[in-house]
Amino acid sequence: MDTGYLKQQLRRYLEEVFSGQVVMDEHQGAAGLPLALRGLFTPLRLRVFDCAFTALLFVGGNLQQAMRYWQKPALLDSSLGDERRVLVMESLSKRQRNSCIEAGIPFVVPGAHLWLPFLGAVFDEQRGRKARLLQRQDQVQPTTQALLLRWHYHGTHGCDAPGAAAEVLGYTAMAMSRPFDEVAN
């Protein structure tokens, strides 16, 4: 697996989702990972807004084995420290996403899915039109989440109308009209 490409995709996706700069560095604890973990993960230090966490890029192998290691925090804490960790993968099946959520494992699939409960962010951008139409009315749409996160971390200045928000967040003006309606209701 090309981790350079995955790193680039991760940075681009997080910057797009959170409309802000993402600081990404190599993790100093990478050399201290046990050999079994080095074959599964490449760790990176990330900072989004004021929140620092470790992204573990899944480089291959058995996902179930990787999730078992995740459930043993002492093994990861000894080399990576005890900060928040996020699993980063090129793809996840629906079953794997549900398993990660049930196990409490935050994850990012660049360009497709994001579950970061410590940032209050959940995005699933690959659902079909039918799934969106059947969605419950009390759920907050991804564009609304992006707008609310932008307002929370940067204020409403320059993002107080659908057209301006669309330009800042990279959506079309039509796509931003629904989030403004949702927030108003």
Tab-separated table of C-alpha atoms in Angstrom:
chain	number	residue	atom	x	y	z
A	1	MET	CA	0.000	0.000	0.000
A	2	ASP	CA	1.224	3.489	-0.851
A	3	THR	CA	1.091	5.322	2.482
A	4	GLY	CA	2.232	8.574	0.841
A	5	TYR	CA	-0.913	8.631	-1.274
A	6	LEU	CA	-3.100	7.777	1.736
A	7	LYS	CA	-1.463	10.586	3.777
A	8	GLN	CA	-2.123	13.060	0.983
A	9	GLN	CA	-5.749	11.940	0.666
A	10	LEU	CA	-6.219	12.115	4.452
A	11	ARG	CA	-4.894	15.677	4.648
A	12	ARG	CA	-7.008	16.836	1.704
A	13	TYR	CA	-10.162	15.175	3.072
A	14	LEU	CA	-9.801	16.571	6.612
A	15	GLU	CA	-9.048	20.066	5.287
A	16	GLU	CA	-12.132	19.844	3.072
A	17	VAL	CA	-14.413	18.519	5.814
A	18	PHE	CA	-13.276	20.900	8.556
A	19	SER	CA	-12.482	23.898	6.307
A	20	GLY	CA	-9.232	24.453	8.089
A	21	GLN	CA	-5.584	23.640	8.121
A	22	VAL	CA	-4.507	20.173	9.172
A	23	VAL	CA	-1.025	19.829	10.664
A	24	MET	CA	0.458	16.417	9.902
A	25	ASP	CA	3.821	15.161	11.196
A	26	GLU	CA	5.596	11.846	11.547
A	27	HIS	CA	5.012	10.271	14.953
A	28	GLN	CA	8.161	9.953	17.088
A	29	GLY	CA	6.830	6.748	18.658
A	30	ALA	CA	6.704	4.902	15.331
A	31	ALA	CA	10.064	3.222	15.907
A	32	GLY	CA	8.880	1.964	19.285
A	33	LEU	CA	5.895	0.074	17.892
A	34	PRO	CA	6.077	-3.697	18.370
A	35	LEU	CA	6.985	-5.517	15.147
A	36	ALA	CA	3.495	-7.003	14.838
A	37	LEU	CA	2.016	-3.490	14.845
A	38	ARG	CA	4.548	-2.052	12.400
A	39	GLY	CA	3.208	-4.455	9.805
A	40	LEU	CA	-0.322	-3.189	10.418
A	41	PHE	CA	-0.022	0.563	11.069
A	42	THR	CA	1.974	3.654	10.180
A	43	PRO	CA	1.378	6.319	12.877
A	44	LEU	CA	1.089	10.063	12.187
A	45	ARG	CA	0.531	13.028	14.506
A	46	LEU	CA	-2.378	15.204	13.411
A	47	ARG	CA	-3.796	18.462	14.655
A	48	VAL	CA	-7.195	19.705	13.529
A	49	PHE	CA	-8.111	23.049	15.102
A	50	ASP	CA	-6.801	22.665	18.663
A	51	CYS	CA	-7.325	18.912	18.846
A	52	ALA	CA	-4.260	16.669	18.555
A	53	PHE	CA	-4.534	12.960	17.861
A	54	THR	CA	-2.641	10.034	16.380
A	55	ALA	CA	-3.767	8.684	13.024
A	56	LEU	CA	-2.877	5.040	12.507
A	57	LEU	CA	-2.753	4.362	8.777
A	58	PHE	CA	-3.747	0.752	8.197
A	59	VAL	CA	-1.097	-0.519	5.780
A	60	GLY	CA	-2.452	-4.018	5.311
A	61	GLY	CA	-3.014	-7.302	7.003
A	62	ASN	CA	-5.936	-8.573	9.003
A	63	LEU	CA	-8.350	-5.838	10.112
A	64	GLN	CA	-9.746	-8.036	12.897
A	65	GLN	CA	-6.218	-8.473	14.267
A	66	ALA	CA	-5.706	-4.704	14.103
A	67	MET	CA	-8.949	-4.147	16.025
A	68	ARG	CA	-7.825	-6.627	18.713
A	69	TYR	CA	-4.627	-4.612	19.190
A	70	TRP	CA	-6.766	-1.491	19.450
A	71	GLN	CA	-8.585	-3.068	22.393
A	72	LYS	CA	-5.238	-3.395	24.242
A	73	PRO	CA	-4.438	0.256	24.980
A	74	ALA	CA	-1.355	-0.540	27.084
A	75	LEU	CA	0.363	-1.973	24.014
A	76	LEU	CA	-0.255	1.194	22.006
A	77	ASP	CA	0.251	3.596	24.944
A	78	SER	CA	3.791	2.348	25.541
A	79	SER	CA	4.987	3.540	22.133
A	80	LEU	CA	2.463	6.175	21.022
A	81	GLY	CA	1.429	7.814	24.279
A	82	ASP	CA	-2.102	7.926	25.585
A	83	GLU	CA	-3.629	10.510	23.253
A	84	ARG	CA	-6.629	9.911	21.008
A	85	ARG	CA	-6.172	7.505	18.112
A	86	VAL	CA	-7.946	7.296	14.764
A	87	LEU	CA	-7.884	4.381	12.324
A	88	VAL	CA	-7.295	5.502	8.723
A	89	MET	CA	-8.060	3.103	5.877
A	90	GLU	CA	-8.514	3.244	2.111
A	91	SER	CA	-11.883	1.513	2.368
A	92	LEU	CA	-14.250	-0.018	4.918
A	93	SER	CA	-17.269	-2.199	4.292
A	94	LYS	CA	-20.515	-1.367	6.048
A	95	ARG	CA	-19.962	-4.317	8.400
A	96	GLN	CA	-16.434	-3.112	9.217
A	97	ARG	CA	-17.685	0.453	9.859
A	98	ASN	CA	-20.352	-0.871	12.212
A	99	SER	CA	-17.754	-3.040	13.992
A	100	CYS	CA	-15.474	-0.028	14.462
A	101	ILE	CA	-18.324	2.085	15.841
A	102	GLU	CA	-19.446	-0.691	18.206
A	103	ALA	CA	-15.849	-1.123	19.416
A	104	GLY	CA	-15.465	2.662	19.871
A	105	ILE	CA	-12.712	2.951	17.253
A	106	PRO	CA	-12.759	6.376	15.537
A	107	PHE	CA	-12.016	6.069	11.816
A	108	VAL	CA	-11.494	8.003	8.602
A	109	VAL	CA	-11.802	6.707	5.056
A	110	PRO	CA	-10.607	9.685	2.967
A	111	GLY	CA	-13.265	10.802	0.529
A	112	ALA	CA	-15.942	8.510	1.931
A	113	HIS	CA	-16.485	8.162	5.679
A	114	LEU	CA	-15.483	9.830	8.895
A	115	TRP	CA	-16.405	9.021	12.504
A	116	LEU	CA	-14.553	11.207	15.015
A	117	PRO	CA	-16.740	11.352	18.124
A	118	PHE	CA	-14.220	13.488	20.040
A	119	LEU	CA	-14.729	16.210	17.402
A	120	GLY	CA	-18.456	15.551	17.111
A	121	ALA	CA	-18.095	14.653	13.433
A	122	VAL	CA	-19.862	11.914	11.502
A	123	PHE	CA	-19.864	11.900	7.700
A	124	ASP	CA	-20.977	9.173	5.310
A	125	GLU	CA	-20.640	10.554	1.812
A	126	GLN	CA	-21.176	7.377	-0.210
A	127	ARG	CA	-24.814	6.662	0.497
A	128	GLY	CA	-27.025	6.450	-2.543
A	129	ARG	CA	-29.896	8.798	-3.353
A	130	LYS	CA	-32.457	6.265	-2.140
A	131	ALA	CA	-30.748	5.983	1.249
A	132	ARG	CA	-30.765	9.770	1.594
A	133	LEU	CA	-34.473	9.907	0.779
A	134	LEU	CA	-35.270	7.260	3.395
A	135	GLN	CA	-33.203	9.032	6.036
A	136	ARG	CA	-34.951	10.050	9.244
A	137	GLN	CA	-35.922	13.691	9.438
A	138	ASP	CA	-34.223	14.302	12.787
A	139	GLN	CA	-30.734	13.501	11.475
A	140	VAL	CA	-28.352	16.351	10.706
A	141	GLN	CA	-27.096	16.302	7.109
A	142	PRO	CA	-23.311	16.276	6.391
A	143	THR	CA	-23.471	19.754	4.824
A	144	THR	CA	-25.234	21.050	7.942
A	145	GLN	CA	-22.583	19.412	10.126
A	146	ALA	CA	-19.851	21.084	8.073
A	147	LEU	CA	-21.601	24.465	8.398
A	148	LEU	CA	-22.105	24.096	12.155
A	149	LEU	CA	-18.491	23.016	12.679
A	150	ARG	CA	-17.308	26.000	10.642
A	151	TRP	CA	-19.442	28.357	12.741
A	152	HIS	CA	-18.320	26.711	15.985
A	153	TYR	CA	-14.605	26.966	15.283
A	154	HIS	CA	-14.435	30.107	13.117
A	155	GLY	CA	-17.598	32.075	13.876
A	156	THR	CA	-20.255	33.104	11.367
A	157	HIS	CA	-18.282	35.959	9.791
A	158	GLY	CA	-17.990	35.434	6.040
A	159	CYS	CA	-20.242	32.395	6.234
A	160	ASP	CA	-23.612	33.924	7.128
A	161	ALA	CA	-25.482	33.368	3.844
A	162	PRO	CA	-25.807	30.263	1.643
A	163	GLY	CA	-23.741	31.739	-1.183
A	164	ALA	CA	-20.895	32.847	1.079
A	165	ALA	CA	-20.948	29.569	3.023
A	166	ALA	CA	-20.886	27.586	-0.217
A	167	GLU	CA	-17.798	29.442	-1.366
A	168	VAL	CA	-15.979	28.965	1.952
A	169	LEU	CA	-16.936	25.301	2.412
A	170	GLY	CA	-16.604	24.237	-1.220
A	171	TYR	CA	-20.252	23.377	-1.839
A	172	THR	CA	-22.695	24.816	-4.363
A	173	ALA	CA	-25.048	27.583	-3.240
A	174	MET	CA	-28.014	25.280	-3.830
A	175	ALA	CA	-26.473	22.580	-1.616
A	176	MET	CA	-26.017	25.127	1.192
A	177	SER	CA	-29.632	26.320	1.194
A	178	ARG	CA	-30.838	23.171	3.002
A	179	PRO	CA	-28.372	23.542	5.932
A	180	PHE	CA	-29.548	27.118	6.480
A	181	ASP	CA	-33.166	25.894	6.450
A	182	GLU	CA	-32.289	23.077	8.908
A	183	VAL	CA	-30.564	25.503	11.272
A	184	ALA	CA	-33.491	27.940	11.079
A	185	ASN	CA	-35.938	25.187	12.056
